[in-house]
Amino acid sequence: MAHLTTNPEDKERFLCIYPSYVNSKKTLAEGRRIPVEKAVENPSCAEIRDVLTAAGLNVLVENKMYSREWNRDVQFRGRVRVQIKLQDGSLCQEKFSSRKDVMFYVAEMIPKLKSRTQKSGGAEAGAQPGEGGKKGKKKKK
């Protein structure tokens, strides 16, 4: 495998992935970029970073805000930059040839993270009914 770099000028060529791109709770207008059935519920930058790092990609996390994100909380901050091409233009890994490949991979792998599989019983189950009720009321107007 070729050498991965993290020079500041090189990171400009890295892809940007915001959590909203793969969030099943977002609409296309709110920034989701993959089909909702393939997306994952409320992914964080840390989860995206962990999945891509485990896949052997060169990843940077930046403290940036997605322009379409209305919620300014710290948990919604962050942008992940990932290198899929080397300086000569060749791919770092064959399975990641485009931004879509990276997004689909992230959405597929995040639900398999230990932090996700352990949480599924308590906190998330409690939060969902409240969210669903609020959204239902908005749609009825």
Tab-separated table of N, CA and C in Angstrom:
chain	number	residue	atom	x	y	z
A	1	MET	N	0.843	-1.191	0.000
A	1	MET	CA	0.000	0.000	0.000
A	1	MET	C	0.880	1.242	0.000
A	2	ALA	N	0.479	2.264	-0.705
A	2	ALA	CA	1.266	3.488	-0.820
A	2	ALA	C	1.194	4.307	0.469
A	3	HIS	N	2.109	5.235	0.589
A	3	HIS	CA	2.209	6.067	1.785
A	3	HIS	C	1.073	7.102	1.825
A	4	LEU	N	0.401	7.205	2.966
A	4	LEU	CA	-0.655	8.205	3.151
A	4	LEU	C	-0.037	9.452	3.773
A	5	THR	N	-0.496	10.621	3.343
A	5	THR	CA	0.073	11.865	3.863
A	5	THR	C	-0.983	12.697	4.564
A	6	THR	N	-0.526	13.580	5.450
A	6	THR	CA	-1.443	14.515	6.106
A	6	THR	C	-0.904	15.941	6.025
A	7	ASN	N	-0.244	16.290	4.937
A	7	ASN	CA	0.207	17.662	4.759
A	7	ASN	C	-1.001	18.565	4.606
A	8	PRO	N	-0.934	19.805	5.117
A	8	PRO	CA	-2.086	20.703	5.019
A	8	PRO	C	-2.566	20.907	3.579
A	9	GLU	N	-1.644	21.018	2.631
A	9	GLU	CA	-2.080	21.229	1.237
A	9	GLU	C	-2.741	19.973	0.665
A	10	ASP	N	-2.372	18.799	1.172
A	10	ASP	CA	-2.967	17.560	0.689
A	10	ASP	C	-4.401	17.388	1.181
A	11	LYS	N	-4.684	17.867	2.389
A	11	LYS	CA	-6.016	17.626	2.942
A	11	LYS	C	-7.100	18.351	2.144
A	12	GLU	N	-6.720	19.316	1.342
A	12	GLU	CA	-7.698	19.994	0.496
A	12	GLU	C	-8.302	19.033	-0.527
A	13	ARG	N	-7.571	17.970	-0.849
A	13	ARG	CA	-8.080	16.998	-1.822
A	13	ARG	C	-8.911	15.911	-1.159
A	14	PHE	N	-8.945	15.898	0.164
A	14	PHE	CA	-9.731	14.896	0.884
A	14	PHE	C	-11.220	15.167	0.682
A	15	LEU	N	-12.027	14.106	0.671
A	15	LEU	CA	-13.475	14.274	0.615
A	15	LEU	C	-13.974	14.782	1.958
A	16	CYS	N	-15.034	15.580	1.927
A	16	CYS	CA	-15.691	16.009	3.160
A	16	CYS	C	-16.951	15.177	3.349
A	17	ILE	N	-17.112	14.636	4.523
A	17	ILE	CA	-18.328	13.897	4.858
A	17	ILE	C	-18.901	14.512	6.134
A	18	TYR	N	-20.096	15.069	6.030
A	18	TYR	CA	-20.799	15.568	7.204
A	18	TYR	C	-21.753	14.475	7.681
A	19	PRO	N	-21.981	14.368	9.004
A	19	PRO	CA	-22.920	13.358	9.499
A	19	PRO	C	-24.308	13.449	8.847
A	20	SER	N	-24.743	14.639	8.499
A	20	SER	CA	-26.064	14.817	7.867
A	20	SER	C	-26.190	14.030	6.563
A	21	TYR	N	-25.068	13.813	5.871
A	21	TYR	CA	-25.108	13.108	4.585
A	21	TYR	C	-25.668	11.694	4.722
A	22	VAL	N	-25.453	11.064	5.878
A	22	VAL	CA	-25.863	9.665	6.058
A	22	VAL	C	-26.872	9.497	7.196
A	23	ASN	N	-27.549	10.591	7.587
A	23	ASN	CA	-28.485	10.579	8.711
A	23	ASN	C	-29.898	10.276	8.228
A	24	SER	N	-30.456	9.159	8.691
A	24	SER	CA	-31.804	8.756	8.259
A	24	SER	C	-32.883	9.706	8.787
A	25	LYS	N	-32.569	10.503	9.797
A	25	LYS	CA	-33.541	11.447	10.355
A	25	LYS	C	-33.626	12.740	9.531
A	26	LYS	N	-32.725	12.898	8.571
A	26	LYS	CA	-32.710	14.109	7.738
A	26	LYS	C	-33.442	13.849	6.423
A	27	THR	N	-33.999	14.923	5.868
A	27	THR	CA	-34.592	14.832	4.535
A	27	THR	C	-33.504	15.179	3.518
A	28	LEU	N	-33.808	14.987	2.239
A	28	LEU	CA	-32.846	15.381	1.202
A	28	LEU	C	-32.581	16.878	1.293
A	29	ALA	N	-33.617	17.666	1.572
A	29	ALA	CA	-33.455	19.119	1.686
A	29	ALA	C	-32.574	19.500	2.866
A	30	GLU	N	-32.567	18.662	3.898
A	30	GLU	CA	-31.739	18.935	5.079
A	30	GLU	C	-30.319	18.399	4.924
A	31	GLY	N	-30.026	17.766	3.790
A	31	GLY	CA	-28.648	17.378	3.520
A	31	GLY	C	-28.359	15.894	3.383
A	32	ARG	N	-29.370	15.025	3.553
A	32	ARG	CA	-29.094	13.596	3.379
A	32	ARG	C	-28.766	13.333	1.915
A	33	ARG	N	-27.769	12.497	1.674
A	33	ARG	CA	-27.323	12.268	0.299
A	33	ARG	C	-27.454	10.828	-0.167
A	34	ILE	N	-27.931	9.961	0.714
A	34	ILE	CA	-28.135	8.561	0.328
A	34	ILE	C	-29.577	8.184	0.656
A	35	PRO	N	-30.101	7.110	0.062
A	35	PRO	CA	-31.492	6.724	0.335
A	35	PRO	C	-31.726	6.472	1.827
A	36	VAL	N	-32.893	6.877	2.317
A	36	VAL	CA	-33.188	6.786	3.747
A	36	VAL	C	-33.094	5.349	4.262
A	37	GLU	N	-33.437	4.355	3.440
A	37	GLU	CA	-33.361	2.963	3.910
A	37	GLU	C	-31.919	2.479	4.078
A	38	LYS	N	-30.971	3.164	3.457
A	38	LYS	CA	-29.553	2.804	3.622
A	38	LYS	C	-28.885	3.664	4.700
A	39	ALA	N	-29.516	4.771	5.073
A	39	ALA	CA	-28.923	5.724	6.019
A	39	ALA	C	-28.988	5.184	7.452
A	40	VAL	N	-28.286	5.868	8.356
A	40	VAL	CA	-28.202	5.453	9.757
A	40	VAL	C	-28.734	6.589	10.634
A	41	GLU	N	-29.333	6.224	11.765
A	41	GLU	CA	-29.946	7.226	12.619
A	41	GLU	C	-28.912	8.026	13.403
A	42	ASN	N	-28.946	9.347	13.222
A	42	ASN	CA	-28.102	10.290	13.959
A	42	ASN	C	-26.648	9.858	14.156
A	43	PRO	N	-25.888	9.715	13.066
A	43	PRO	CA	-24.474	9.352	13.216
A	43	PRO	C	-23.670	10.541	13.755
A	44	SER	N	-22.587	10.255	14.446
A	44	SER	CA	-21.719	11.333	14.934
A	44	SER	C	-20.420	11.327	14.135
A	45	CYS	N	-19.691	12.418	14.224
A	45	CYS	CA	-18.388	12.503	13.559
A	45	CYS	C	-17.439	11.435	14.090
A	46	ALA	N	-17.495	11.201	15.386
A	46	ALA	CA	-16.611	10.204	15.997
A	46	ALA	C	-16.895	8.811	15.428
A	47	GLU	N	-18.178	8.497	15.227
A	47	GLU	CA	-18.530	7.188	14.677
A	47	GLU	C	-18.042	7.056	13.235
A	48	ILE	N	-18.212	8.119	12.454
A	48	ILE	CA	-17.746	8.098	11.063
A	48	ILE	C	-16.229	7.926	11.031
A	49	ARG	N	-15.540	8.683	11.893
A	49	ARG	CA	-14.074	8.579	11.984
A	49	ARG	C	-13.650	7.159	12.354
A	50	ASP	N	-14.290	6.580	13.361
A	50	ASP	CA	-13.918	5.241	13.828
A	50	ASP	C	-14.069	4.207	12.719
A	51	VAL	N	-15.193	4.281	11.999
A	51	VAL	CA	-15.475	3.313	10.931
A	51	VAL	C	-14.444	3.433	9.802
A	52	LEU	N	-14.150	4.660	9.393
A	52	LEU	CA	-13.218	4.874	8.278
A	52	LEU	C	-11.773	4.575	8.679
A	53	THR	N	-11.419	4.882	9.916
A	53	THR	CA	-10.076	4.566	10.402
A	53	THR	C	-9.892	3.050	10.442
A	54	ALA	N	-10.917	2.342	10.913
A	54	ALA	CA	-10.863	0.877	10.971
A	54	ALA	C	-10.754	0.279	9.565
A	55	ALA	N	-11.282	0.980	8.573
A	55	ALA	CA	-11.204	0.500	7.189
A	55	ALA	C	-9.828	0.776	6.582
A	56	GLY	N	-8.979	1.490	7.327
A	56	GLY	CA	-7.620	1.744	6.864
A	56	GLY	C	-7.465	3.001	6.032
A	57	LEU	N	-8.421	3.913	6.136
A	57	LEU	CA	-8.324	5.163	5.376
A	57	LEU	C	-7.708	6.261	6.235
A	58	ASN	N	-7.145	7.254	5.575
A	58	ASN	CA	-6.551	8.403	6.241
A	58	ASN	C	-7.677	9.394	6.532
A	59	VAL	N	-7.930	9.686	7.821
A	59	VAL	CA	-9.104	10.466	8.213
A	59	VAL	C	-8.704	11.634	9.106
A	60	LEU	N	-9.331	12.779	8.886
A	60	LEU	CA	-9.158	13.952	9.747
A	60	LEU	C	-10.540	14.420	10.184
A	61	VAL	N	-10.668	14.875	11.434
A	61	VAL	CA	-11.937	15.444	11.888
A	61	VAL	C	-11.720	16.928	12.101
A	62	GLU	N	-12.619	17.738	11.555
A	62	GLU	CA	-12.527	19.194	11.695
A	62	GLU	C	-13.739	19.702	12.459
A	63	ASN	N	-13.532	20.753	13.238
A	63	ASN	CA	-14.619	21.329	14.032
A	63	ASN	C	-15.395	22.327	13.177
A	64	LYS	N	-16.093	21.824	12.177
A	64	LYS	CA	-16.853	22.664	11.259
A	64	LYS	C	-18.331	22.365	11.420
A	65	MET	N	-19.159	23.298	10.973
A	65	MET	CA	-20.610	23.164	11.074
A	65	MET	C	-21.166	22.978	9.672
A	66	TYR	N	-22.080	22.045	9.498
A	66	TYR	CA	-22.736	21.869	8.196
A	66	TYR	C	-23.712	23.017	8.001
A	67	SER	N	-23.685	23.632	6.844
A	67	SER	CA	-24.484	24.843	6.613
A	67	SER	C	-25.992	24.614	6.750
A	68	ARG	N	-26.470	23.409	6.453
A	68	ARG	CA	-27.914	23.153	6.552
A	68	ARG	C	-28.342	22.661	7.933
A	69	GLU	N	-27.402	22.524	8.852
A	69	GLU	CA	-27.728	22.045	10.199
A	69	GLU	C	-28.228	23.202	11.046
A	70	TRP	N	-29.497	23.163	11.433
A	70	TRP	CA	-30.079	24.253	12.217
A	70	TRP	C	-29.701	24.161	13.687
A	71	ASN	N	-29.402	22.964	14.168
A	71	ASN	CA	-29.076	22.761	15.572
A	71	ASN	C	-27.589	23.031	15.801
A	72	ARG	N	-27.277	23.988	16.656
A	72	ARG	CA	-25.884	24.404	16.860
A	72	ARG	C	-25.199	23.674	18.017
A	73	ASP	N	-25.838	22.638	18.563
A	73	ASP	CA	-25.246	21.885	19.678
A	73	ASP	C	-23.924	21.248	19.262
A	74	VAL	N	-23.086	21.004	20.260
A	74	VAL	CA	-21.772	20.409	20.021
A	74	VAL	C	-21.888	19.029	19.364
A	75	GLN	N	-22.911	18.260	19.718
A	75	GLN	CA	-23.037	16.910	19.154
A	75	GLN	C	-23.290	16.922	17.652
A	76	PHE	N	-23.759	18.051	17.111
A	76	PHE	CA	-24.027	18.133	15.684
A	76	PHE	C	-22.889	18.790	14.907
A	77	ARG	N	-21.834	19.175	15.636
A	77	ARG	CA	-20.688	19.802	14.979
A	77	ARG	C	-19.768	18.746	14.386
A	78	GLY	N	-18.961	19.168	13.439
A	78	GLY	CA	-17.911	18.298	12.952
A	78	GLY	C	-18.057	17.928	11.495
A	79	ARG	N	-16.911	17.765	10.881
A	79	ARG	CA	-16.832	17.336	9.490
A	79	ARG	C	-15.673	16.354	9.421
A	80	VAL	N	-15.878	15.272	8.705
A	80	VAL	CA	-14.826	14.273	8.562
A	80	VAL	C	-14.236	14.409	7.167
A	81	ARG	N	-12.921	14.534	7.104
A	81	ARG	CA	-12.240	14.545	5.811
A	81	ARG	C	-11.579	13.194	5.643
A	82	VAL	N	-11.743	12.612	4.465
A	82	VAL	CA	-11.188	11.275	4.228
A	82	VAL	C	-10.466	11.256	2.889
A	83	GLN	N	-9.303	10.620	2.880
A	83	GLN	CA	-8.495	10.536	1.666
A	83	GLN	C	-8.830	9.241	0.943
A	84	ILE	N	-9.338	9.354	-0.304
A	84	ILE	CA	-9.580	8.128	-1.073
A	84	ILE	C	-8.641	8.015	-2.267
A	85	LYS	N	-7.936	9.119	-2.581
A	85	LYS	CA	-6.972	9.079	-3.691
A	85	LYS	C	-5.600	9.541	-3.229
A	86	LEU	N	-4.578	8.943	-3.798
A	86	LEU	CA	-3.196	9.328	-3.506
A	86	LEU	C	-2.812	10.527	-4.363
A	87	GLN	N	-1.625	11.054	-4.147
A	87	GLN	CA	-1.172	12.231	-4.892
A	87	GLN	C	-1.169	12.002	-6.397
A	88	ASP	N	-0.877	10.780	-6.825
A	88	ASP	CA	-0.829	10.508	-8.270
A	88	ASP	C	-2.223	10.243	-8.855
A	89	GLY	N	-3.264	10.337	-8.016
A	89	GLY	CA	-4.630	10.148	-8.512
A	89	GLY	C	-5.145	8.725	-8.395
A	90	SER	N	-4.286	7.796	-7.978
A	90	SER	CA	-4.746	6.410	-7.836
A	90	SER	C	-5.504	6.248	-6.514
A	91	LEU	N	-6.369	5.254	-6.462
A	91	LEU	CA	-7.199	5.037	-5.283
A	91	LEU	C	-6.389	4.445	-4.131
A	92	CYS	N	-6.699	4.881	-2.893
A	92	CYS	CA	-6.071	4.286	-1.702
A	92	CYS	C	-6.550	2.850	-1.546
A	93	GLN	N	-7.859	2.639	-1.755
A	93	GLN	CA	-8.447	1.297	-1.690
A	93	GLN	C	-9.467	1.176	-2.818
A	94	GLU	N	-9.466	0.043	-3.484
A	94	GLU	CA	-10.345	-0.163	-4.642
A	94	GLU	C	-11.825	-0.020	-4.299
A	95	LYS	N	-12.220	-0.457	-3.080
A	95	LYS	CA	-13.653	-0.428	-2.748
A	95	LYS	C	-14.174	0.988	-2.500
A	96	PHE	N	-13.286	1.962	-2.331
A	96	PHE	CA	-13.709	3.351	-2.133
A	96	PHE	C	-13.289	4.194	-3.330
A	97	SER	N	-14.112	4.156	-4.396
A	97	SER	CA	-13.750	4.896	-5.607
A	97	SER	C	-14.479	6.228	-5.693
A	98	SER	N	-15.486	6.446	-4.836
A	98	SER	CA	-16.239	7.704	-4.887
A	98	SER	C	-16.761	8.074	-3.500
A	99	ARG	N	-17.271	9.291	-3.395
A	99	ARG	CA	-17.871	9.772	-2.152
A	99	ARG	C	-19.051	8.874	-1.756
A	100	LYS	N	-19.847	8.451	-2.753
A	100	LYS	CA	-21.004	7.582	-2.490
A	100	LYS	C	-20.556	6.263	-1.857
A	101	ASP	N	-19.475	5.673	-2.383
A	101	ASP	CA	-18.952	4.425	-1.815
A	101	ASP	C	-18.641	4.608	-0.324
A	102	VAL	N	-18.004	5.727	0.007
A	102	VAL	CA	-17.627	6.006	1.390
A	102	VAL	C	-18.885	6.175	2.248
A	103	MET	N	-19.871	6.928	1.747
A	103	MET	CA	-21.099	7.169	2.517
A	103	MET	C	-21.879	5.878	2.754
A	104	PHE	N	-22.001	5.035	1.717
A	104	PHE	CA	-22.715	3.764	1.881
A	104	PHE	C	-21.992	2.862	2.885
A	105	TYR	N	-20.663	2.847	2.817
A	105	TYR	CA	-19.872	2.021	3.738
A	105	TYR	C	-20.079	2.488	5.184
A	106	VAL	N	-19.991	3.802	5.390
A	106	VAL	CA	-20.171	4.374	6.729
A	106	VAL	C	-21.554	4.024	7.279
A	107	ALA	N	-22.587	4.199	6.445
A	107	ALA	CA	-23.956	3.933	6.886
A	107	ALA	C	-24.170	2.452	7.209
A	108	GLU	N	-23.461	1.601	6.510
A	108	GLU	CA	-23.586	0.155	6.743
A	108	GLU	C	-22.854	-0.257	8.023
A	109	MET	N	-21.715	0.367	8.302
A	109	MET	CA	-20.867	-0.070	9.411
A	109	MET	C	-21.207	0.560	10.768
A	110	ILE	N	-21.722	1.784	10.802
A	110	ILE	CA	-21.997	2.449	12.085
A	110	ILE	C	-22.945	1.636	12.973
A	111	PRO	N	-24.031	1.061	12.429
A	111	PRO	CA	-24.914	0.278	13.316
A	111	PRO	C	-24.207	-0.935	13.941
A	112	LYS	N	-23.087	-1.368	13.371
A	112	LYS	CA	-22.358	-2.533	13.893
A	112	LYS	C	-21.341	-2.158	14.971
A	113	LEU	N	-21.148	-0.864	15.210
A	113	LEU	CA	-20.196	-0.432	16.239
A	113	LEU	C	-20.657	-0.905	17.615
A	114	LYS	N	-19.697	-1.213	18.491
A	114	LYS	CA	-20.036	-1.682	19.843
A	114	LYS	C	-20.882	-0.657	20.584
A	115	SER	N	-20.550	0.626	20.426
A	115	SER	CA	-21.298	1.666	21.138
A	115	SER	C	-22.764	1.680	20.707
A	116	ARG	N	-23.037	1.337	19.453
A	116	ARG	CA	-24.414	1.296	18.956
A	116	ARG	C	-25.144	0.052	19.427
A	117	THR	N	-24.483	-1.085	19.390
A	117	THR	CA	-25.157	-2.340	19.743
A	117	THR	C	-25.458	-2.397	21.234
A	118	GLN	N	-24.648	-1.762	22.061
A	118	GLN	CA	-24.900	-1.771	23.509
A	118	GLN	C	-25.989	-0.778	23.902
A	119	LYS	N	-26.060	0.365	23.211
A	119	LYS	CA	-27.022	1.414	23.542
A	119	LYS	C	-28.464	1.033	23.232
A	120	SER	N	-28.680	0.198	22.254
A	120	SER	CA	-30.004	0.003	21.670
A	120	SER	C	-31.119	-0.270	22.684
A	121	GLY	N	-30.815	-0.740	23.892
A	121	GLY	CA	-31.864	-1.009	24.855
A	121	GLY	C	-32.415	0.226	25.546
A	122	GLY	N	-31.572	1.013	26.217
A	122	GLY	CA	-32.068	2.053	27.103
A	122	GLY	C	-32.348	3.421	26.534
A	123	ALA	N	-31.324	4.213	26.353
A	123	ALA	CA	-31.492	5.633	26.044
A	123	ALA	C	-32.219	5.887	24.732
A	124	GLU	N	-31.826	5.196	23.678
A	124	GLU	CA	-32.427	5.465	22.366
A	124	GLU	C	-33.907	5.139	22.348
A	125	ALA	N	-34.304	4.025	22.961
A	125	ALA	CA	-35.707	3.620	22.961
A	125	ALA	C	-36.551	4.675	23.679
A	126	GLY	N	-36.000	5.274	24.735
A	126	GLY	CA	-36.732	6.304	25.470
A	126	GLY	C	-36.894	7.585	24.681
A	127	ALA	N	-35.937	7.904	23.841
A	127	ALA	CA	-35.967	9.172	23.103
A	127	ALA	C	-36.897	9.125	21.887
A	128	GLN	N	-37.067	7.963	21.310
A	128	GLN	CA	-37.815	7.877	20.057
A	128	GLN	C	-39.283	8.264	20.146
A	129	PRO	N	-40.050	7.804	21.143
A	129	PRO	CA	-41.467	8.177	21.139
A	129	PRO	C	-41.685	9.678	21.182
A	130	GLY	N	-40.890	10.400	21.953
A	130	GLY	CA	-41.020	11.861	22.025
A	130	GLY	C	-40.749	12.507	20.678
A	131	GLU	N	-39.682	12.057	20.010
A	131	GLU	CA	-39.345	12.597	18.691
A	131	GLU	C	-40.463	12.324	17.695
A	132	GLY	N	-40.938	11.109	17.697
A	132	GLY	CA	-41.984	10.728	16.747
A	132	GLY	C	-43.232	11.561	16.931
A	133	GLY	N	-43.601	11.817	18.194
A	133	GLY	CA	-44.797	12.616	18.474
A	133	GLY	C	-44.660	14.021	17.943
A	134	LYS	N	-43.506	14.636	18.170
A	134	LYS	CA	-43.284	16.003	17.689
A	134	LYS	C	-43.384	16.070	16.173
A	135	LYS	N	-42.724	15.132	15.507
A	135	LYS	CA	-42.734	15.151	14.055
A	135	LYS	C	-44.142	14.916	13.506
A	136	GLY	N	-44.892	14.035	14.157
A	136	GLY	CA	-46.261	13.751	13.717
A	136	GLY	C	-47.130	15.009	13.772
A	137	LYS	N	-46.983	15.793	14.844
A	137	LYS	CA	-47.776	17.020	14.996
A	137	LYS	C	-47.450	18.013	13.881
A	138	LYS	N	-46.178	18.123	13.540
A	138	LYS	CA	-45.784	19.068	12.482
A	138	LYS	C	-46.410	18.695	11.147
A	139	LYS	N	-46.464	17.408	10.847
A	139	LYS	CA	-46.984	16.970	9.561
A	139	LYS	C	-48.486	17.200	9.450
A	140	LYS	N	-49.234	17.173	10.590
A	140	LYS	CA	-50.680	17.307	10.541
A	140	LYS	C	-51.134	18.725	10.210
A	141	LYS	N	-50.277	19.727	10.475
A	141	LYS	CA	-50.669	21.127	10.252
A	141	LYS	C	-51.118	21.426	8.855
